[in-house]
XYZ file of C-alpha atoms in Angstrom:
583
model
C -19.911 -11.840 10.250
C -18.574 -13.089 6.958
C -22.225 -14.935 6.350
C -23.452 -11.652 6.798
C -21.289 -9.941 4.506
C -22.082 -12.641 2.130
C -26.176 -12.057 2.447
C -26.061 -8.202 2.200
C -23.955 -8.549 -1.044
C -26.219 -10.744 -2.532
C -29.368 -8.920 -1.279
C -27.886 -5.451 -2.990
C -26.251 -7.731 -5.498
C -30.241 -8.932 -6.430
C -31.450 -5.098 -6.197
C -29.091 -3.387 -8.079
C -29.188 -5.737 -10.831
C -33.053 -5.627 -10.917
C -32.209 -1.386 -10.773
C -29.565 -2.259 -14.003
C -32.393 -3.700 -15.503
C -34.583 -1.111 -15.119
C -32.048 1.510 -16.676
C -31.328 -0.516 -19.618
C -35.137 -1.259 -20.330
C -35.803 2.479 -19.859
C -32.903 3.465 -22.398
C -34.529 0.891 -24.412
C -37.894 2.102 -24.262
C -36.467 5.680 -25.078
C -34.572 4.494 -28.123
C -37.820 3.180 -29.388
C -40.149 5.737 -28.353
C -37.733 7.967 -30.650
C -37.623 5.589 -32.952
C -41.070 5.706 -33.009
C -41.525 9.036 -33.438
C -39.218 9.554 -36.058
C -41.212 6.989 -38.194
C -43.736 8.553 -37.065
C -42.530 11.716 -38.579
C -41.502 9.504 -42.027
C -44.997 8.287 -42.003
C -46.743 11.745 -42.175
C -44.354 12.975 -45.179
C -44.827 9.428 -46.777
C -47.830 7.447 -46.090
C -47.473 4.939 -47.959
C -43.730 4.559 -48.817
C -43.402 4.457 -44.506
C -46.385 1.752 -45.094
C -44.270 -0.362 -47.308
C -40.732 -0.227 -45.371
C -43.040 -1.482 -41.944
C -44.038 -4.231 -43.608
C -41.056 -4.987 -44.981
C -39.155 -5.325 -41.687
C -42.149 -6.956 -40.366
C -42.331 -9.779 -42.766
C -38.494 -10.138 -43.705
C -38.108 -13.382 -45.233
C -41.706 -14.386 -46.781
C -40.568 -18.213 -46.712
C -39.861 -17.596 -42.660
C -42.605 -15.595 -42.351
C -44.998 -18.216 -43.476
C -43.703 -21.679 -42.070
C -44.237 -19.733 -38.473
C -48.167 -19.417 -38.853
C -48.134 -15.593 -39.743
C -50.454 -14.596 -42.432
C -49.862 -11.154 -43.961
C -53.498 -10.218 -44.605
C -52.774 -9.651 -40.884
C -50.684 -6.650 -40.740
C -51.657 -5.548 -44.472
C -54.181 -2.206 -44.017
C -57.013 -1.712 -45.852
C -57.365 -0.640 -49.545
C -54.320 -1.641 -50.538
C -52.678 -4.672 -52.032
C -48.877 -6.036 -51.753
C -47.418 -7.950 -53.586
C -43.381 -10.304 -52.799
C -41.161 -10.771 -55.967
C -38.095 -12.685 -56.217
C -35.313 -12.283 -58.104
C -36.371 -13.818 -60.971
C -39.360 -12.206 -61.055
C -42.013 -14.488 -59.778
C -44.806 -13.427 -57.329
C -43.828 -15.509 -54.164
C -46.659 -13.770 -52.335
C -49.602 -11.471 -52.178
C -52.771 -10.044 -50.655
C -55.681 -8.121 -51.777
C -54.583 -7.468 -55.297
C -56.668 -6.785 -58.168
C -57.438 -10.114 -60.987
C -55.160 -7.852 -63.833
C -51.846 -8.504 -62.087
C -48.980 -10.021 -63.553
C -47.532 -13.328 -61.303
C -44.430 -13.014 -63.006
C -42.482 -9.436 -64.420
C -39.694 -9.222 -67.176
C -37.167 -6.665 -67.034
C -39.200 -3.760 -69.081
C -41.947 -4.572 -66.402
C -39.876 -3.331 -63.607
C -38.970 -0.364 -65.900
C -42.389 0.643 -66.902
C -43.578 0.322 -63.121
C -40.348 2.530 -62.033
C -40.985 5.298 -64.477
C -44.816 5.167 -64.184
C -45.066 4.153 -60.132
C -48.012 2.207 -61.348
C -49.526 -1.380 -61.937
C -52.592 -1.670 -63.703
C -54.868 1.010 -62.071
C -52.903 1.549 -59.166
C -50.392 3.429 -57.789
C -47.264 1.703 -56.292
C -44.747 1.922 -53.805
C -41.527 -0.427 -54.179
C -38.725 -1.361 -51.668
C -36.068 -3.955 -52.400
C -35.015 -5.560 -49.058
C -32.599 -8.373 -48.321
C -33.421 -9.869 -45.318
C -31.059 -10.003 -42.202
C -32.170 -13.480 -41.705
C -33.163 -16.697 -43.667
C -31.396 -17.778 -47.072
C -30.114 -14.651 -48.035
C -32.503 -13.583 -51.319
C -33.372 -10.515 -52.133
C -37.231 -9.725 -52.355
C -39.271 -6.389 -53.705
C -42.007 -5.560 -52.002
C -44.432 -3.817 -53.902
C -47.805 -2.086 -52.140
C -50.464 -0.869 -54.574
C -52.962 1.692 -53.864
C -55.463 3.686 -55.215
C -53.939 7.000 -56.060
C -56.208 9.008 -58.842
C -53.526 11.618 -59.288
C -51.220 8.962 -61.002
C -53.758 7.512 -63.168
C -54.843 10.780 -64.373
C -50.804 12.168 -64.802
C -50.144 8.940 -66.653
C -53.546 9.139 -68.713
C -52.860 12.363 -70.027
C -49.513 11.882 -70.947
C -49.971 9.010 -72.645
C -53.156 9.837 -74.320
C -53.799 13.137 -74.849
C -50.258 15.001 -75.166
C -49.213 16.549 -78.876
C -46.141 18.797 -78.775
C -45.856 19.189 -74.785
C -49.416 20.522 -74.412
C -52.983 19.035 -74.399
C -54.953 19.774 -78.044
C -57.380 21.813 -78.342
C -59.966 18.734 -78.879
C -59.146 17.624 -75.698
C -59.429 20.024 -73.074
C -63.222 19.971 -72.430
C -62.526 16.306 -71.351
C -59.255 17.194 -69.140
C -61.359 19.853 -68.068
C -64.071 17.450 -66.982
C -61.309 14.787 -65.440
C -59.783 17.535 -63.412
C -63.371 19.056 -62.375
C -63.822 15.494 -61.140
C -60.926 15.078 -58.810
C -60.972 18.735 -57.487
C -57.194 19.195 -59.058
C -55.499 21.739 -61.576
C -53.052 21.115 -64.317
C -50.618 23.865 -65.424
C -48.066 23.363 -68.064
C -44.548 25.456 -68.338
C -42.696 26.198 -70.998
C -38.703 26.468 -71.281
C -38.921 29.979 -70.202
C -40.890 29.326 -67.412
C -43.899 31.188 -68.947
C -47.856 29.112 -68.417
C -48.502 27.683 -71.115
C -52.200 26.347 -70.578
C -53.626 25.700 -66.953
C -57.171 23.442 -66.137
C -59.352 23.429 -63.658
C -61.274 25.064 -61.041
C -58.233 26.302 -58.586
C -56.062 29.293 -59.134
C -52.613 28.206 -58.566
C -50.318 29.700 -57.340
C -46.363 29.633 -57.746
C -44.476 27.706 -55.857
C -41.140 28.357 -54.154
C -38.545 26.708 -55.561
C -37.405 24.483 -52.698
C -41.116 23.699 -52.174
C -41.646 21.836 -55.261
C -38.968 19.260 -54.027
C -40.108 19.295 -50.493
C -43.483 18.336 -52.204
C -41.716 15.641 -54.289
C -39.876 14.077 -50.627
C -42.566 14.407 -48.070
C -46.095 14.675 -49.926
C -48.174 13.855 -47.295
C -46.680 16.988 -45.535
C -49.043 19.284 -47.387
C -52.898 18.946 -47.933
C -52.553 19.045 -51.676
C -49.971 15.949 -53.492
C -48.088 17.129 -57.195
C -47.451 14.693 -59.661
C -44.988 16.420 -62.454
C -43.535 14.972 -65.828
C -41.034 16.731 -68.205
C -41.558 16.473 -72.148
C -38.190 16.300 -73.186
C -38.909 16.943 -77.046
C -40.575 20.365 -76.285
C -39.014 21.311 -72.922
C -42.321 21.622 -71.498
C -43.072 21.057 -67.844
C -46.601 19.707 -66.328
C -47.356 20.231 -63.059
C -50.711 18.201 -61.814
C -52.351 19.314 -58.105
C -54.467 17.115 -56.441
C -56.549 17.158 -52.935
C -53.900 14.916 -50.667
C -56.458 12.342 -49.256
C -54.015 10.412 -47.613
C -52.746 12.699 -45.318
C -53.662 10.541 -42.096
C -52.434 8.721 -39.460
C -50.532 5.226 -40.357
C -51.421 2.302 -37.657
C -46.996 1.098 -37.553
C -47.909 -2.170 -35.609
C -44.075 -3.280 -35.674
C -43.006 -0.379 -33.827
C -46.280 0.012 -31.719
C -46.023 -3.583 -30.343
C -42.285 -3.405 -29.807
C -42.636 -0.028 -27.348
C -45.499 -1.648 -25.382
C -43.544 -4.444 -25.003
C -40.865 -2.487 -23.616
C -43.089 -0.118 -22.132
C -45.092 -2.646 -20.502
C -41.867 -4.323 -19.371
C -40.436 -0.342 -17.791
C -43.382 -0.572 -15.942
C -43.289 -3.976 -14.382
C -39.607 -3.481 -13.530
C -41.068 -0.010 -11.905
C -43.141 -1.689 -10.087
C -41.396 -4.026 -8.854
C -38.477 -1.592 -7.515
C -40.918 0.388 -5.799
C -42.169 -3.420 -4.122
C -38.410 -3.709 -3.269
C -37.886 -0.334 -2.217
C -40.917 -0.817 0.351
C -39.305 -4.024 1.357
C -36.527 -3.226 2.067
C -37.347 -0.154 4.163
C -39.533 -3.033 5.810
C -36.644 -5.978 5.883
C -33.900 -3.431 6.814
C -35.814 -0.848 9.073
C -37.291 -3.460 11.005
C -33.951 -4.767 12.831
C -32.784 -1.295 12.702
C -35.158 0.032 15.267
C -34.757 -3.084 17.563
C -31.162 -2.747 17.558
C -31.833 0.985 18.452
C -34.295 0.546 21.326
C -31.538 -2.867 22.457
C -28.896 0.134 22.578
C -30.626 2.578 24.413
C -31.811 -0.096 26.845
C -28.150 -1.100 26.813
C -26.966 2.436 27.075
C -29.622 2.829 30.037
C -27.227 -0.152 31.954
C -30.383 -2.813 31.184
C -28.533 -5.816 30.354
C -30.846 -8.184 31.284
C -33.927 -7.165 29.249
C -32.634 -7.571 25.691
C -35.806 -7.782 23.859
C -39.078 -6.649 25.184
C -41.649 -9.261 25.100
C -42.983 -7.683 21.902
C -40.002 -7.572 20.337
C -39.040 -11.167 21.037
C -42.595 -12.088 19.806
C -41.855 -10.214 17.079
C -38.360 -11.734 15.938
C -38.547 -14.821 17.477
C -41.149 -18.013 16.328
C -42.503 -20.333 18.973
C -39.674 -22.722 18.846
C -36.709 -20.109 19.594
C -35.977 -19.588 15.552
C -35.756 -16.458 14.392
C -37.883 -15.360 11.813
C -37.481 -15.478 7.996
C -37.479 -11.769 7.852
C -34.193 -11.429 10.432
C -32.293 -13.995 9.502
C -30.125 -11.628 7.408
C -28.785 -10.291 10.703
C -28.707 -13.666 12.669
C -25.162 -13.152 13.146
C -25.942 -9.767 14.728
C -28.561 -10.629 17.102
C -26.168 -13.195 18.093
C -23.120 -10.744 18.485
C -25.753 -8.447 20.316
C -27.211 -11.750 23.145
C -23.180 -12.055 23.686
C -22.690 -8.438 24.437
C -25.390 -8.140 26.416
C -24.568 -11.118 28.165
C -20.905 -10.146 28.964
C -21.617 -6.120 29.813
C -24.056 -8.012 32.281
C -21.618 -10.438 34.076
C -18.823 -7.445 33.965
C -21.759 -5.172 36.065
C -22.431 -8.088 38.668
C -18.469 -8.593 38.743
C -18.057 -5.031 39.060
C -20.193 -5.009 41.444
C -18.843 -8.120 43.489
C -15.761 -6.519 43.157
C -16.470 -3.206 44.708
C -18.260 -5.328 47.296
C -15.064 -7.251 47.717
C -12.989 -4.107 47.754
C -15.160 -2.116 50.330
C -15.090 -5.575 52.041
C -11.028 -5.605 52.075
C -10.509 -2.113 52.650
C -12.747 -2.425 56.241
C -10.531 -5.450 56.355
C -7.215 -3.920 56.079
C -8.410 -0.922 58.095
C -8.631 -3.246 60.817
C -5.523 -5.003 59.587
C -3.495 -1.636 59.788
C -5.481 -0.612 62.968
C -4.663 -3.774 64.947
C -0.726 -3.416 64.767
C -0.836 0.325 64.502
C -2.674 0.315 68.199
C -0.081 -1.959 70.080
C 2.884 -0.556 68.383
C 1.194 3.065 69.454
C 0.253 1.251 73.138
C 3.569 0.279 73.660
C 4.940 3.081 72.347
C 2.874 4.903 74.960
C 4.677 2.707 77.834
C 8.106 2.657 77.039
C 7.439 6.429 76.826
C 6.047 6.149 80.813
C 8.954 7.352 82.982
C 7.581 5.905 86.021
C 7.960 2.155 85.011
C 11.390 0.585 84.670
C 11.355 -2.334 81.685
C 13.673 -5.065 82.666
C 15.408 -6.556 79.788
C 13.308 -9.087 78.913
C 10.636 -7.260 78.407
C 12.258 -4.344 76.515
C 13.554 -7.506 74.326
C 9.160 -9.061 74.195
C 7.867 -5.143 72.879
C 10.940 -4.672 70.570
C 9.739 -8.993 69.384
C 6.365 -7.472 68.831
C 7.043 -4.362 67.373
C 9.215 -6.262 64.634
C 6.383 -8.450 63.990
C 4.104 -5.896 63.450
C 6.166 -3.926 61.049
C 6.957 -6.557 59.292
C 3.110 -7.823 58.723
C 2.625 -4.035 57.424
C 5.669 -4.407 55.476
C 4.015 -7.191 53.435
C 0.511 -5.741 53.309
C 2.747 -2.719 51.126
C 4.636 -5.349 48.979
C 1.326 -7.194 48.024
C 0.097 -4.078 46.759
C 3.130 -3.228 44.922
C 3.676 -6.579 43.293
C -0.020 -7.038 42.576
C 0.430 -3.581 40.596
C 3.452 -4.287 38.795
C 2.157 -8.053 37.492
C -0.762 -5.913 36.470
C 0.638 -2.753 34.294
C 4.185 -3.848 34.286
C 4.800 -7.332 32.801
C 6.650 -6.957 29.670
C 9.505 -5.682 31.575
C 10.127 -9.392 33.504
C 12.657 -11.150 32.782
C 12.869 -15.272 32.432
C 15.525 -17.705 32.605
C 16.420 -21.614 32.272
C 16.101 -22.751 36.237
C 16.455 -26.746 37.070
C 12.691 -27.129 38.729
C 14.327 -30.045 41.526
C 16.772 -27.740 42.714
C 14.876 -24.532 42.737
C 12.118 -26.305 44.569
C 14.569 -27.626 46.946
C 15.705 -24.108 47.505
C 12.634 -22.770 48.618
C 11.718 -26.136 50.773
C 14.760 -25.164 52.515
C 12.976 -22.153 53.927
C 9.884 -23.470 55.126
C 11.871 -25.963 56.702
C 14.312 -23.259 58.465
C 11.111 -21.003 59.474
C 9.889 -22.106 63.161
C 6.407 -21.071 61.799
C 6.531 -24.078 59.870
C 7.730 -26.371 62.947
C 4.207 -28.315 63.564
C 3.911 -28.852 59.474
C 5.097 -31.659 57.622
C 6.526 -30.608 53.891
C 7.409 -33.375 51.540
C 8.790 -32.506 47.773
C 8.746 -35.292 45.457
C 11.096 -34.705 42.560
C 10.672 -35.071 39.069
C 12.178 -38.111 37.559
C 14.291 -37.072 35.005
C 15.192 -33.619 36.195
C 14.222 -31.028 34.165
C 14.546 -27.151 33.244
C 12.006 -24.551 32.035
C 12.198 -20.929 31.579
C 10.636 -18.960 34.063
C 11.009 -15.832 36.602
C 12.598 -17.302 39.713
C 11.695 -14.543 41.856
C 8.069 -14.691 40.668
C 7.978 -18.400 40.557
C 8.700 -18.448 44.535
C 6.729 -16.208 45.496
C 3.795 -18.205 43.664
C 4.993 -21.269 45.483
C 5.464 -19.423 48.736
C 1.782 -18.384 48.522
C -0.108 -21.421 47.717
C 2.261 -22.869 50.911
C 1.650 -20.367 53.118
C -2.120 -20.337 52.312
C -2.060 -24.035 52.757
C -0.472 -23.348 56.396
C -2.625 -20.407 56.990
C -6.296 -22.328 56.542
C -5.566 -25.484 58.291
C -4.773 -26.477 62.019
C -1.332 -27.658 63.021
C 0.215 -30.973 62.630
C -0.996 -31.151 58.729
C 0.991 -32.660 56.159
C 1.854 -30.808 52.939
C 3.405 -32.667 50.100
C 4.639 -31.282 46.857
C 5.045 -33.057 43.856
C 6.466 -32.332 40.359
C 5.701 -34.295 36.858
C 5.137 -34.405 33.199
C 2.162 -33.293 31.808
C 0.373 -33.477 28.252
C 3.509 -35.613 26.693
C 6.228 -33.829 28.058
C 4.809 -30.458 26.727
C 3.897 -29.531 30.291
C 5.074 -29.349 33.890
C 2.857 -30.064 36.595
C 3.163 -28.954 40.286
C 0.358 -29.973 42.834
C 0.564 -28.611 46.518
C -1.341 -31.031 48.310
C -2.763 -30.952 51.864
C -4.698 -33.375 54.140
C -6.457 -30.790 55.793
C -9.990 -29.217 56.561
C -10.696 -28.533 53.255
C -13.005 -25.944 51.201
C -16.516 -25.008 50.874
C -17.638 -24.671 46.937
C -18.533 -20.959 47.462
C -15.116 -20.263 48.582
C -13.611 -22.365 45.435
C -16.125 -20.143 43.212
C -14.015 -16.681 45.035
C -10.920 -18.350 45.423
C -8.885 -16.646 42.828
C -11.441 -13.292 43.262
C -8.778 -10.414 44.483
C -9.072 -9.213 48.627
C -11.173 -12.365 49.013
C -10.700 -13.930 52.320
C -12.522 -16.899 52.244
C -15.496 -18.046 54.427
C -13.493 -20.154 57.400
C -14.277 -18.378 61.230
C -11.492 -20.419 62.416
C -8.481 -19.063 60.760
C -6.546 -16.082 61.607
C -7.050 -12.588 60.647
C -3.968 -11.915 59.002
C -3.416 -11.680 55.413
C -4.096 -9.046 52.885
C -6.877 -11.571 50.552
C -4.186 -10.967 47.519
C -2.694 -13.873 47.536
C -4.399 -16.573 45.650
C -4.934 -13.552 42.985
C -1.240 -12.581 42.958
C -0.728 -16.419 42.119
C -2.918 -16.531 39.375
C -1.289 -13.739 37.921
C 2.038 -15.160 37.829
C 0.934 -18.374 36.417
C -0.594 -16.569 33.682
C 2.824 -14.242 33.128
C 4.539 -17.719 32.374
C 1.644 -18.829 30.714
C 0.300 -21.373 32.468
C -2.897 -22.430 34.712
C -4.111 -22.891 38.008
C -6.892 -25.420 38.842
C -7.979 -26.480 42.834
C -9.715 -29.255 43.880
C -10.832 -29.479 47.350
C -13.429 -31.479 49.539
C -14.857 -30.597 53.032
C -12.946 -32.990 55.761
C -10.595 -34.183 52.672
C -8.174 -31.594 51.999
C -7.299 -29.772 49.456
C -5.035 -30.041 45.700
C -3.991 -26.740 43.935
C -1.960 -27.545 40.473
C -0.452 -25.267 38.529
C 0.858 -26.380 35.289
C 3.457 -24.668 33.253
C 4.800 -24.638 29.300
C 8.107 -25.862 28.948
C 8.880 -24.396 25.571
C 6.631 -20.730 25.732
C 5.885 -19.637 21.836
């Protein structure tokens, strides 16, 4: 499952970055939308100063600008002309500007053009930038235009102004100038009093704060001001002109960087949704087969783990699972195990209640048998009309005993089969020497007249040797696997038991070996299966079909094994092997 873990992080791993991605492209994308909009907003209150500061960032450093291939004729609008000046003065670059341009300014050239905001016949624009990148120079950028309002302001000033106010001479020409361009001209005095006003267009005062608004954003209002202060006669002249700039402003740096990122939102969009429709796909897919695999599972059908659909469906023609499920490989594994084990514990279930209602018509008849003669003759030693000599008294009291004392161990199989089952942790083990305890319990078989047509042989282990085990558990495990060994084969067998080293010294070994008839395989396949009696018609009845299982058990308490091998006509060799040092 770790594989798994491993694929599912770096399947969410892969989403959630692309997800990341998205988010920070979006916050991008927002930062220049607003960006956008707030040049957008610069633009419409200056056209052309908003004009200049785009191109600016857009070019950067001229030198860099040009060894790339760019040409700024490119991203230079129409009817207007720019012109790059270094800091000593020297035209570096420029587009679209009229044949009366300097290619190199003095000092009083930048003052004239600052005071003015003109070059030759055209109004200007000026931004001094030092680039972020490249060789560290400062350049002004200077964009021309045609601005008659300027020309005219200037022109009058220069040329027709005596004393703060336009002579007398003069004013059918202003008159004629302003008539031209649609404006008006009003001169203030100190007072604030009108002086003289030309042209067509009653004026109107302003508010105060809207002359400077006027001044910051002109291309705010449909009509620009232009104003200049006479400083010898304190008078003020205010010059209104039709604003026909007041348009939109084609900002290809900042247009071209949002579609980028734009364009970019919307891949990354897309592709989430592609994801997100995947992975419902990828993910759901398995989902709904491990559903309907639950419900058949929950239904007790073990056997049909796919449906032929569904296995044409995950599965290619060569057994492989497709691309698509490989992520849960490890699952569809884990599920063919569980399926696979729920189904062997049914049919073992199954053989076991078979077995049980097998054993417990078994044992009926077990408990039946010596129930009915010790009840028959119970019935005639309770008939007054017979006299029982003594011998006979002494043959019913024999079988009466014998009886008892077969029901007697049908209730202590039971018992101890119980205990090794639910109460293990309470046994106790000690150090025993294995040639002397096996002795010991030789002893008995040897003693027991049952055992008088049977050979027993023990061969010892050479050096002796001690392990730690339950002694009372331990003999009863040996006095099973003897007794069964008695029980299944005629009389006049030989049954040797022998005791070695196994896996280096790590292990004991002890084989109970007959010579006798022998097992089937299907009774070697049930051997060990509790209240299984085995499939031989010749041997006796008796027996509660715990045994072999109560054996197990106990080799497994002193953890350890039990392995038969047996033949048909060549007898049969049950070993058990046992730790000598238990962890």
């Amino acid at each position: 499952m770790k594989k798994l873990r491993s694929r599912l992080f770096f399947h969410f791993s892969i989403q959630f970055g692309f997800i990341s991605l998205l988010m920070i492209v979006v916050v991008f994308t927002a930062f220049f939308i607003g960006l956008y909009y707030i040049s957008n907003e610069d633009r419409e209150a200056d056209y052309y100063q908003a004009q200049l500061e785009e191109l600016a960032i857009e070019v950067g450093d001229p030198y860099d600008y040009k060894e790339m291939g760019n040409d700024i004729s490119d991203v230079l609008p129409e009817n207007v002309w720019l012109q790059i000046i270094d800091e000593g003065g020297n035209v570096i670059e420029s587009e679209n500007v009229p044949e009366d341009l300097k290619e190199s300014y003095k000092s009083f050239d930048m003052v004239q053009m600052k005071e003015r905001e003109q070059l030759g016949e055209s109004a200007v624009k000026y931004s001094l930038e030092k680039p972020l990148y490249g060789n560290g120079n400062e350049y002004l950028f200077v964009l021309g235009y045609k601005d008659s309002g300027t020309i005219l302001m200037n022109e009058l000033v220069e040329n027709v102004k005596i004393n703060g106010s336009i002579p007398e001479a003069d004013k059918s020409e202003v008159e004629e100038k302003l008539n031209r361009l649609e404006g008006t001209l009003v001169i203030y005095n100190e007072a604030g009093n009108l002086v003289q006003q030309f042209g067509n267009q009653e004026q109107v005062e302003e508010q105060p704060l809207g002359m400077i608004e006027k001044d910051t954003s002109p291309d705010h209002f449909s009509e620009k001001q232009y104003t200049f202060l006479d400083r010898d006669s304190g008078n003020s002249w205010i010059l209104y002109t039709p604003n026909e700039q007041n348009q939109d402003m084609p900002l290809t740096l900042y247009r071209n960087i949002t579609l980028v990122f734009v364009g970019l939102a919307g891949i990354i969009l897309l592709v989430t949704v592609f994801i997100s429709f995947w992975n419902s796909f990828r993910y759901g897919s398995p989902l709904f087969i491990f559903s309907n695999w639950l419900n058949r599972m929950g239904n007790g059908n073990y056997e049909e783990v796919l449906t032929e659909q569904e296995k044409k469906n995950v599965y290619r023609k060569n057994g492989k699972l497709k691309r698509r499920y490989k992520l849960y490989k490890e699952v569809f594994q884990a599920f063919d195990d569980m399926a696979a084990k729920l189904d062997a514990s049914r049919k073992e279930r199954e053989q076991l209640e078979k077995s049980r209602e097998e054993w417990v018509a078994g044992i009926s008849h077990d408990l039946r048998t010596p129930l009915t003669t010790m009840e028959g003759y119970g019935r005639l030693l309770g008939n007054r009309e017979y006299d029982w000599s003594k011998q006979e008294l002494q043959e019913i009291g024999d079988t009466i005993t014998d009886k008892s004392n077969y029901m007697v161990d049908l209730i202590e199989d039971f018992t101890l089969s119980f205990r090794l089952k639910n109460d293990a942790n309470s046994l106790t083990f000690s150090l025993a020497n294995i040639n002397e305890f096996m002795k010991q319990i030789l002893e008995k078989f040897q003693k027991d007249v049952a055992f008088k047509d049977y050979q027993i042989i023990y061969k010892p282990i050479h050096p002796d040797k001690k392990i730690e085990v339950n002694e009372r558990l331990l003999e009863r495990m040996i006095d099973n696997l003897v007794y069964n060994a008695w029980k299944h084969n005629p009389p006049e067998i030989a049954i040797k038991i022998e005791a070695a080293e196994s896996g280096e010294g790590k292990a004991l070994e002890i084989r109970i070996i007959d010579n006798g008839i022998g097992m089937d395989e299907e009774t070697q396949k049930h051997l060990f299966t509790r209240y299984y009696r085995g499939t031989n018609t010749e041997e006796r009845n008796e027996g509660t079909g715990l045994g072999m299982s109560i054996a197990l058990q106990i080799a497994k308490l002193h953890q350890g094994t039990i392995s038969v091998q047996s033949e048909e006509g060549l007898g049969t060799t049950v070993t058990v092997v046992l730790p000598c040092d238990k962890e």
